[in-house]
Coordinates of C-alpha atoms in Angstrom, one line a residue:
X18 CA 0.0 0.0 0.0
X19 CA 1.5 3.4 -1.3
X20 CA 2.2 6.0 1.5
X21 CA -0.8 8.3 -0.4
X22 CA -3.1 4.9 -0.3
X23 CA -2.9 5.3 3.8
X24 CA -3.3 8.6 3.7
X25 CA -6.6 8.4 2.0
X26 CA -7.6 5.6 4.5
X27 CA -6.4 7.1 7.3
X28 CA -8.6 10.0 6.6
X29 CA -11.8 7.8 6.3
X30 CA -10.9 5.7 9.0
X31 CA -11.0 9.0 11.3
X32 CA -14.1 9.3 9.9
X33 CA -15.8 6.3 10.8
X34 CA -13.9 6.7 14.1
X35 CA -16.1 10.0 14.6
X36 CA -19.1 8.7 13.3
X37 CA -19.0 5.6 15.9
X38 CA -17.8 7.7 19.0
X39 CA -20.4 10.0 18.3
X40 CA -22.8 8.1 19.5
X41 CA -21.6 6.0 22.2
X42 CA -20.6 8.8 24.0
X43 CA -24.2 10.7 23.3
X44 CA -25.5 7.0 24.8
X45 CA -23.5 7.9 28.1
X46 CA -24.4 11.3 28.4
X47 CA -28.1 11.3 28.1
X48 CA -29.2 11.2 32.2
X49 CA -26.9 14.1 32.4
X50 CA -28.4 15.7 29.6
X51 CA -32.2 15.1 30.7
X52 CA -31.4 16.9 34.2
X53 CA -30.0 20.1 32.8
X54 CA -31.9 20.9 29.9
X55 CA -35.2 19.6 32.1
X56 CA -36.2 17.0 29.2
X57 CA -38.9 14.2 30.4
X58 CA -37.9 10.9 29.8
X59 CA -40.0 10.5 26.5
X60 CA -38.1 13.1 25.0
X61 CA -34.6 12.4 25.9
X62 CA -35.5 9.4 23.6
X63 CA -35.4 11.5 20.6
X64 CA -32.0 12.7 21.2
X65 CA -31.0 9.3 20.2
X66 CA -34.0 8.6 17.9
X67 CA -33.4 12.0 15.8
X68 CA -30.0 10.9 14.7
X69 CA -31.1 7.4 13.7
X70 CA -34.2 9.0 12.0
X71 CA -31.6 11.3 9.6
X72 CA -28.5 8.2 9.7
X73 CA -31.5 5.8 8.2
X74 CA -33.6 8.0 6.2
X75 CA -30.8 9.5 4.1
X76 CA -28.2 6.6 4.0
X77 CA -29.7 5.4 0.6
X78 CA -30.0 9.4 -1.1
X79 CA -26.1 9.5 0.6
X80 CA -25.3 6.4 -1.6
X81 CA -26.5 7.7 -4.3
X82 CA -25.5 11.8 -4.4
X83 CA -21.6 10.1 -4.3
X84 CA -22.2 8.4 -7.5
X85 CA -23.6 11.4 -9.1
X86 CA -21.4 14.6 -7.6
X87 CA -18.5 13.0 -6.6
X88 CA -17.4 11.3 -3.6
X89 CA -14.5 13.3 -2.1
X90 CA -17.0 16.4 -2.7
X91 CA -19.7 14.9 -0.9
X92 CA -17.7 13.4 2.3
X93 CA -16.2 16.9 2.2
X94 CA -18.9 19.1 2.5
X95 CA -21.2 16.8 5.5
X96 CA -18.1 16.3 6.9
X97 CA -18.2 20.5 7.5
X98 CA -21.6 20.0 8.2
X99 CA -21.3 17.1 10.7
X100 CA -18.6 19.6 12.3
X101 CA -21.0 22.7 12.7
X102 CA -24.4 20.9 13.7
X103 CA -22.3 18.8 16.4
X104 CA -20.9 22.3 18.1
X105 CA -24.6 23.5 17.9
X106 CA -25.7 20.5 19.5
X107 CA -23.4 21.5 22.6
X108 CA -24.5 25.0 22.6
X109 CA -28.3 23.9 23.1
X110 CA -30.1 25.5 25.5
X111 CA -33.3 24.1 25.0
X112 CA -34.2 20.4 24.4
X113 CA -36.1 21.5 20.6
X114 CA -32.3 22.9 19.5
X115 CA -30.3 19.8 20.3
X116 CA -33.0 17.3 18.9
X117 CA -32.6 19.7 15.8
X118 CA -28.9 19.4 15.8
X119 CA -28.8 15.4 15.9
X120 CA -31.0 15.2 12.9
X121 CA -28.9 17.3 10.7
X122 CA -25.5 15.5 12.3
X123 CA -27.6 11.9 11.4
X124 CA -28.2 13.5 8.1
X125 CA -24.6 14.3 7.3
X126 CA -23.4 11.1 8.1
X127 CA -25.8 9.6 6.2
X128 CA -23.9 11.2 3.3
X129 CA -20.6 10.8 4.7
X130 CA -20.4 7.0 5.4
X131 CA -21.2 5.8 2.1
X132 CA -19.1 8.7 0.3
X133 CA -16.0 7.8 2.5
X134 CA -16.6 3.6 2.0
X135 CA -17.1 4.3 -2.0
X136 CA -13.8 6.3 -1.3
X137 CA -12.4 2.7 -0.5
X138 CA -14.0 0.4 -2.8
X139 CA -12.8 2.6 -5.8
X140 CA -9.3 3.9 -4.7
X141 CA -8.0 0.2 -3.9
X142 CA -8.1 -3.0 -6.3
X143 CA -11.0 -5.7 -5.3
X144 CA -9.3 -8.2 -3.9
X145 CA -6.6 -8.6 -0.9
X146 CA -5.7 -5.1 -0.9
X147 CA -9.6 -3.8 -0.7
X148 CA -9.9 -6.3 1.4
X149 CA -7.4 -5.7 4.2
X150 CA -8.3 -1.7 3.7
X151 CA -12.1 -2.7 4.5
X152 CA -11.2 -4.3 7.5
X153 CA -8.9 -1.9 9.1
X154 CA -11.8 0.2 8.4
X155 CA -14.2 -1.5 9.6
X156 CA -12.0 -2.2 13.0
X157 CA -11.7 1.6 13.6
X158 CA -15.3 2.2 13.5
X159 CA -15.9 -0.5 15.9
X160 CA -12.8 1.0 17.9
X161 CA -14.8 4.2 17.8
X162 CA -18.1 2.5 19.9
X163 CA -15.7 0.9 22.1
X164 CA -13.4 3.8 23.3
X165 CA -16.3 6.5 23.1
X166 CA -18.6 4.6 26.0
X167 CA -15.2 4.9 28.4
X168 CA -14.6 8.7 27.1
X169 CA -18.4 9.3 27.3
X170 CA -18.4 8.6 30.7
X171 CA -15.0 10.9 31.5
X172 CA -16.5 13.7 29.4
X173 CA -19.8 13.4 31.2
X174 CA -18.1 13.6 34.8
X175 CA -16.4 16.9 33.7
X176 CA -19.6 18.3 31.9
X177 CA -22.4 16.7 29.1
X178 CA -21.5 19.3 26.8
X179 CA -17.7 17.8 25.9
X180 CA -19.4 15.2 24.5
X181 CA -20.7 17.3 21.5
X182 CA -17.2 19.7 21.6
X183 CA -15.2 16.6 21.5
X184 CA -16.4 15.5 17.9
X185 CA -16.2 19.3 16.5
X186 CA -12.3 19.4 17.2
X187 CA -11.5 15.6 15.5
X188 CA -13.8 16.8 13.1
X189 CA -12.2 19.7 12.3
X190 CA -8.6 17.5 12.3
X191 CA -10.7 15.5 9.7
X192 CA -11.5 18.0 7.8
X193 CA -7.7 19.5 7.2
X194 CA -6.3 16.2 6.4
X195 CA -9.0 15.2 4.2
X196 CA -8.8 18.5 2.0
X197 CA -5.1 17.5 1.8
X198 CA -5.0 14.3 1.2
X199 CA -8.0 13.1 -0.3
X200 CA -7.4 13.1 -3.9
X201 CA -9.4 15.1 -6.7
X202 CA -12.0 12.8 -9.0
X203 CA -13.2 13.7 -11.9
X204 CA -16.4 15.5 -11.9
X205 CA -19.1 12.2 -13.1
X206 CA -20.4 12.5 -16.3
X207 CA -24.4 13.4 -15.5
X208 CA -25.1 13.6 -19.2
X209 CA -28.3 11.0 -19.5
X210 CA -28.4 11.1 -15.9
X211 CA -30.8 13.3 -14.4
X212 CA -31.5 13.3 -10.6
X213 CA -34.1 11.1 -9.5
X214 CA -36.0 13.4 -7.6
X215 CA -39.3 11.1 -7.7
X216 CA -37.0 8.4 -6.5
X217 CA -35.5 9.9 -3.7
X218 CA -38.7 11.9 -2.4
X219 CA -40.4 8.0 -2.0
X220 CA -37.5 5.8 -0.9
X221 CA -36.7 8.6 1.6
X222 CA -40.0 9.1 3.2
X223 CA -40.3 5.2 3.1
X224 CA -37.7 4.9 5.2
X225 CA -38.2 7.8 7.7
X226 CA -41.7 6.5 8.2
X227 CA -40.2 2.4 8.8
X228 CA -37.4 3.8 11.1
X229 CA -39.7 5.8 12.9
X230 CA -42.4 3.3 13.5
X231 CA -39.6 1.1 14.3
X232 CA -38.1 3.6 16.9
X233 CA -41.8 4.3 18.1
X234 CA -43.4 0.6 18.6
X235 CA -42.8 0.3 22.2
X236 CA -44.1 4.3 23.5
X237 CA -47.3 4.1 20.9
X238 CA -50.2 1.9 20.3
X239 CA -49.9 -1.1 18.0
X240 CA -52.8 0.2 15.8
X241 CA -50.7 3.4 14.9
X242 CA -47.5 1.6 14.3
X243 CA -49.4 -0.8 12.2
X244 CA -50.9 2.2 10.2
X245 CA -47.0 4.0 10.0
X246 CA -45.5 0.7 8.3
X247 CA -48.7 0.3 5.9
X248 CA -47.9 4.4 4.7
X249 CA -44.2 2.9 4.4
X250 CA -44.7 0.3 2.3
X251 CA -47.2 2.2 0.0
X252 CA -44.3 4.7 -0.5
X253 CA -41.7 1.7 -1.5
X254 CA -44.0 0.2 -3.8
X255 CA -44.4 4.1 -5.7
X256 CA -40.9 3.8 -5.4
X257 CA -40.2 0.8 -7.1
X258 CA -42.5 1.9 -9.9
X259 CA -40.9 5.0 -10.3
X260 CA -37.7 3.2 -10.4
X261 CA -39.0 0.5 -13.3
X262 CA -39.9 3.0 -15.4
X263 CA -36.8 6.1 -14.8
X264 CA -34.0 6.2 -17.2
X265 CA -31.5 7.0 -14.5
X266 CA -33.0 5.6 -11.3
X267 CA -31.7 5.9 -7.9
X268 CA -31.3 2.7 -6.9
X269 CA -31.3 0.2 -10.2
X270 CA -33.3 -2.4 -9.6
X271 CA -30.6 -4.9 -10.8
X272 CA -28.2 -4.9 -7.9
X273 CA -31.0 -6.6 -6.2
X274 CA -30.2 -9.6 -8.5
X275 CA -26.9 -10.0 -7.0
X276 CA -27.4 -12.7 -4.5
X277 CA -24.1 -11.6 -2.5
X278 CA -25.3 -8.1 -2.1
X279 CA -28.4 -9.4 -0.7
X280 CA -27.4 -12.0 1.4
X281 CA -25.2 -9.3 2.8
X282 CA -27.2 -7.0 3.6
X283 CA -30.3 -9.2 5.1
X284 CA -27.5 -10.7 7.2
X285 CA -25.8 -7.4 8.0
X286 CA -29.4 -5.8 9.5
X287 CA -30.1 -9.2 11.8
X288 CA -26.4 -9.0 13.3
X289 CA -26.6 -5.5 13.9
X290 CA -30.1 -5.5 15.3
X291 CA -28.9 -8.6 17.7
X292 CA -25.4 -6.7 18.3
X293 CA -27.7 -3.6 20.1
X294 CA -30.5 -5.4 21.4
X295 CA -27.9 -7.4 23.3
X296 CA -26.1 -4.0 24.4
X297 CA -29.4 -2.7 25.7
X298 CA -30.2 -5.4 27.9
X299 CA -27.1 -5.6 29.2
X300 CA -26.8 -2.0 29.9
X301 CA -30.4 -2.2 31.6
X302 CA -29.3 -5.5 34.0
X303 CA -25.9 -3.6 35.1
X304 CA -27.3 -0.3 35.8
X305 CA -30.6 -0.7 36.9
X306 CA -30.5 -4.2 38.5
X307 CA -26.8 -4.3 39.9
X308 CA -26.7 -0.6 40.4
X309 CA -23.5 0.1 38.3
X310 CA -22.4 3.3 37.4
X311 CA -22.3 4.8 33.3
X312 CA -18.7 4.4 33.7
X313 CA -18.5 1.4 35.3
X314 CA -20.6 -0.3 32.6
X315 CA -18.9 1.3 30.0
X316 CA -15.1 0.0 31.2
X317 CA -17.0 -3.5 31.5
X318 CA -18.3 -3.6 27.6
X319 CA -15.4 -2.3 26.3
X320 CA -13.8 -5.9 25.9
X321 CA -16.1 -6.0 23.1
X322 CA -13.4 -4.0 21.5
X323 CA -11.1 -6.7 21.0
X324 CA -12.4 -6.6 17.1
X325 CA -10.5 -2.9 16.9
X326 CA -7.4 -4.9 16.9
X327 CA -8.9 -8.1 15.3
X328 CA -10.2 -6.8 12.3
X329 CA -7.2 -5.1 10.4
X330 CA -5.0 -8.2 11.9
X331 CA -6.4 -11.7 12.2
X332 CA -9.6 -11.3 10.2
X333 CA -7.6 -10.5 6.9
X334 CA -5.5 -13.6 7.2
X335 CA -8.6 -15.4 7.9
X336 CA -10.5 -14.1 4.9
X337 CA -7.4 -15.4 2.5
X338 CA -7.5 -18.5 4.2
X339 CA -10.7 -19.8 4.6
X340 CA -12.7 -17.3 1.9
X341 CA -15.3 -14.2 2.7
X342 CA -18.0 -16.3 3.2
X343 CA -16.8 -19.1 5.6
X344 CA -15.6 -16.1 7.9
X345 CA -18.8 -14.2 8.0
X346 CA -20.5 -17.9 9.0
X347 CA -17.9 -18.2 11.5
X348 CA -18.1 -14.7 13.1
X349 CA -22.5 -15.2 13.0
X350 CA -21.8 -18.0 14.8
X351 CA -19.6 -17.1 17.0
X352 CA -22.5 -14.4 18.3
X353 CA -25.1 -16.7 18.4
X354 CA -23.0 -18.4 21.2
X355 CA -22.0 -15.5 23.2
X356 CA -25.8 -14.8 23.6
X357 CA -26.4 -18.0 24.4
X358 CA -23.9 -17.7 27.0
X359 CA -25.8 -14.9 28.6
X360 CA -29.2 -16.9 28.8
X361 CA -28.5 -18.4 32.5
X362 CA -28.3 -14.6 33.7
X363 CA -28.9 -14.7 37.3
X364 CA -29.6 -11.2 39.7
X365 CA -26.1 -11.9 40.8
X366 CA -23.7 -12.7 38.4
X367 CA -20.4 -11.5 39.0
X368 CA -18.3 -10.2 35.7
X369 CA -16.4 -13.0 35.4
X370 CA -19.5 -15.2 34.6
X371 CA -20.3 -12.4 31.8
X372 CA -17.1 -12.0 30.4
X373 CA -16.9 -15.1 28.4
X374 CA -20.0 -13.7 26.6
X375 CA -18.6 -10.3 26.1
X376 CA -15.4 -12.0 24.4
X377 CA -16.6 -14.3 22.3
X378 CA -19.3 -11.2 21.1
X379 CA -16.0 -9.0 20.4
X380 CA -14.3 -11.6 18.8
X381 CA -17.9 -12.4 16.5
X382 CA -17.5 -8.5 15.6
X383 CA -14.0 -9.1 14.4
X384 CA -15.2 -12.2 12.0
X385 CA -18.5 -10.9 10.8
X386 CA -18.6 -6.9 10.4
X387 CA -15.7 -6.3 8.3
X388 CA -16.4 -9.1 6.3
X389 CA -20.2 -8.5 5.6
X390 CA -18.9 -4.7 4.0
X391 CA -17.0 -6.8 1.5
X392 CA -19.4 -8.9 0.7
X393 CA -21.6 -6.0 0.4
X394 CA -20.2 -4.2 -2.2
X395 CA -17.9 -6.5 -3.9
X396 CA -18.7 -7.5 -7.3
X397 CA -20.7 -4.3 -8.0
X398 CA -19.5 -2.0 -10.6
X399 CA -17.6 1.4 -9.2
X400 CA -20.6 3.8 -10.8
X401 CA -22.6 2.1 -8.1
X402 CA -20.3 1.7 -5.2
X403 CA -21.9 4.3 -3.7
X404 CA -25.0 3.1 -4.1
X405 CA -24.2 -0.1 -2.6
X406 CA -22.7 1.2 0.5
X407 CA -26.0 2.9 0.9
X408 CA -27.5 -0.1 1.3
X409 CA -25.0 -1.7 3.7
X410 CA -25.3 1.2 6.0
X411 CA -29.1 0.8 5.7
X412 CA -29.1 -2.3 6.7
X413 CA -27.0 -1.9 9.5
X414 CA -28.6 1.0 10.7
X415 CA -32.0 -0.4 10.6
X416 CA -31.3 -3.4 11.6
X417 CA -30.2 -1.9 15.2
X418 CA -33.6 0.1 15.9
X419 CA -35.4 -3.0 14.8
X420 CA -33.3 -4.8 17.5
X421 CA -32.9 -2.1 20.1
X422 CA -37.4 -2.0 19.7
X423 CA -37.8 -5.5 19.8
X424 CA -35.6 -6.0 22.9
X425 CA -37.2 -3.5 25.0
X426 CA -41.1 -4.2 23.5
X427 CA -39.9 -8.1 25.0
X428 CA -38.1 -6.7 27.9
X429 CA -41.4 -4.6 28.8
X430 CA -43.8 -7.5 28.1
X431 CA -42.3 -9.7 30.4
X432 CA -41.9 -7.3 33.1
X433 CA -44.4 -8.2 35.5
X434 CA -43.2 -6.0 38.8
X435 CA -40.0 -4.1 39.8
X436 CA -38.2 -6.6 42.3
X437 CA -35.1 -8.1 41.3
X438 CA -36.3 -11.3 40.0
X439 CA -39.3 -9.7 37.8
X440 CA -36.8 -7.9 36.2
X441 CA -34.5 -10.3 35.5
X442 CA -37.4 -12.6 34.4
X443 CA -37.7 -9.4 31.6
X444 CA -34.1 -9.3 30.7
X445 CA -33.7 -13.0 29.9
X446 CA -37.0 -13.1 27.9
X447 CA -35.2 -10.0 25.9
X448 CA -31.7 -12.1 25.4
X449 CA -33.7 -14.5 23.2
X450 CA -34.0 -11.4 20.8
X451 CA -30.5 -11.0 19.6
X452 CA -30.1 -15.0 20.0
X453 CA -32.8 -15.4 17.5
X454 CA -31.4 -12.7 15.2
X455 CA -28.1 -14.2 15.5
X456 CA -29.1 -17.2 14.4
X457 CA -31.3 -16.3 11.3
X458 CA -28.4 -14.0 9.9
X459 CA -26.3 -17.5 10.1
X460 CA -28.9 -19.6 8.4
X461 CA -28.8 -16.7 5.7
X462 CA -25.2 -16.7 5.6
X463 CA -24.9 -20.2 5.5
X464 CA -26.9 -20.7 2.2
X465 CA -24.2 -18.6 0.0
X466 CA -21.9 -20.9 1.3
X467 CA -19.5 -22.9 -1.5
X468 CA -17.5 -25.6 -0.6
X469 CA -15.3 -24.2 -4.2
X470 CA -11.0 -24.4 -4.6
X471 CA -11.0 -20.8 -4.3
X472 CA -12.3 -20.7 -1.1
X473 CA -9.5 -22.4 0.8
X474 CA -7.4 -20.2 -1.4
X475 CA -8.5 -16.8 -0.6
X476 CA -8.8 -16.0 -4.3
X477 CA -12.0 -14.1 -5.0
X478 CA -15.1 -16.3 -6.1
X479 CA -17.9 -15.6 -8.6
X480 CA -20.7 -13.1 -7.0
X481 CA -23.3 -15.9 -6.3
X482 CA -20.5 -18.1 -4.1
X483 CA -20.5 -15.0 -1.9
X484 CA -22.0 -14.0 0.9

């Protein structure tokens, strides 16, 4: 790799990093948050809901406006506007201004993520080399979770509003090496392709309306989340009409014929959404049941982190080994086991009974995330990369509010008091969430397995042997 190839990832990694600390640290802060701004309860949910709301909704236009205005300009120009909405976020005096802020910062990574992973899957050869830069990648944003939970909880201690000031300074590091080192592209040739505004206006609302009914399910009644999912669809069937019959759609229906891409994706949204749900109830268990501190819970997840220095180390020598596809199997699981681990949860479990769990999930992480963004965009041609990481990021962002609302709607069904056994009876009917997505993302990655030479040899396989 040429010393202006890691300059260009180094830049996008930092990216990712900020993307992924972002949050975690926003997932610390929010008690501290909810007591100065004098936010209820209900509301402090939208600080968190607002940025999924503009990560999910505009992941797929993000995709797409790479392709079509270039991809350094794109990551560029959110990444300013990440930077400024993030610093406004930590000037909020009223709850209404900083529920504002995360939905423009979730709307500009939306456009940076798959700007910067098109960066990747363009600037470096498919094969080893994309490969190995993909998983570095994907390392660092894990990295990013894992370190900002511990930071999140130092900020916090010092004051809430570090945790928004924090990402405005790395952001603005970012911003200066990525203006430097980020090389120029040649402006795409729009000529025969006009923006699909018909296509974005539906697939956009679609999804807002499906991430929010998601996000919503467990605070509103059934009938009304029922009716929010029935609008969704009705907007991504106009979509897909609209699509069928544009000359230059936003999403070509094609790519949907690429069994790979799809398994992919399907795969990457169950992980994820059994990767939070799990996170959730865990959180829930330490702090409310054992009475652990933010801090103290954060220090005891961060194992989980092992897959920062996994991922660009073992997972690549793994993936030339053994093939994509055997990995991602491997890593799935992997995480099907480490929930089952957790199922004998008991009101007093010390840490060492959980930390098997926690280490076998981090390692899971190392085999399966890194892996599913190859599989996700290999094979597909580079004036759709962008596209393609649209997708990915879809997935995985959708797939954890599916599995963040589906562990707490099972949490709070099985709740039947407040004493220490009725809610542990709740958090171990809730582990049986991400077990069960676990294990559907393996059966789906299992069926692109192929037992083929070029498997054992690393050397890339044919689009339908992948994952």
């Amino acid at each position: 790799m040429s010393g202006r190839a890691r300059g260009v990832l180094f830049v996008l990694c930092g990216a990712i990093f900020l993307e992924g600390i972002d949050v975690a640290m926003l997932n610390v802060a929010l008690p501290s948050i909810r007591d100065d701004l004098g936010m209820s309860t209900g509301t402090l949910q939208w600080v968190m809901s607002a940025y999924v709301l503009g990560y999910g909704g505009f992941m797929l236009l993000g995709g797409r406006a790479a392709d079509l205005f270039g991809r350094r300009r794109m990551f560029v120009f959110w990444l300013v506007v990440f930077l400024l909405f993030s610093g406004l976020g930590g000037l909020a005096t009223e709850g209404w201004m900083l529920l504002v802020a995360r939905f423009v910062t979730g709307v500009a990574a939306a456009f940076m993520a798959p700007a910067g992973l098109s960066v990747i899957t363009t600037r470096f050869d498919e094969g080893p080399q994309r490969n190995k830069a993909l998983l570095v990648y994907s390392g660092t944003a894990a990295g990013g979770f894992s370190i900002g939970l511990v930071i999140g909880g130092l900020l916090t201690a010092v004051d809430w509003r570090w945790v928004f000031f924090a990402p405005v300074i790395l952001s603005a590091v970012i911003l200066i090496a990525a203006v430097v080192l980020l090389p120029e592209s040649p402006r795409p040739d729009r000529r025969g392709r006009p923006v699909d505004l018909a296509g974005a206006i539906t697939v956009t609302g679609a999804i807002l309306l499906l991430v929010f009914a998601v996000e919503r399910a467990t605070h509103v009644d059934a009938m009304w989340t029922v009716g929010t999912v029935a609008v969704s669809l009705v907007l991504f069937t106009v979509f897909t009409v609209v699509e069928r019959n544009s000359s230059a759609p936003l999403v070509r229906l094609g790519l949907f014929r690429h069994g790979g891409l799809v398994r992919a994706n399907l795969a990457a949204l169950l992980f994820s959404g059994g990767f939070f749900g799990f996170q959730f109830v865990v959180t829930l268990y330490l702090q409310e049941l054992r009475g652990w501190s933010p801090l103290q819970t954060s220090f005891a997840m961060i194992v989980i982190g092992i897959d920062t220095v996994l991922s660009p180390t073992l997972t690549p020598k793994l993936v030339d080994t053994f093939g994509n596809a055997r990995v991602i199997f491997g890593g799935l699981v992997l995480a099907s086991l480490a929930y089952a681990l957790m199922l004998p949860l008991r009101v007093d479990w010390s840490y060492a009974l959980m930390f098997p769990s926690l280490l076998v999930l981090g390692l899971a992480f190392s085999l399966a995330y890194g892996p599913l963004t190859i599989a996700g965009t290999e094979g597909v041609a580079e004036e759709e990369q962008g596209v393609a990481g649209g997708l990915l990021y879809t997935s995985f962002q959708f797939g954890a509010a599916i599995g963040l609302s589906a562990a707490a709607a099972v949490n709070i069904a099985a709740t039947d008091g407040s004493s220490p056994g009725e809610l542990l009876d709740g958090y171990k009917a809730a582990l049986t969430v991400p077990l069960a997505a676990a294990l559907g993302a393996a059966l789906i990655s299992a069926s692109g397995l192929r037992k083929r030479a070029d498997d054992a040899t690393g050397a890339p396989a044919p689009a339908s042997a992948k994952v």
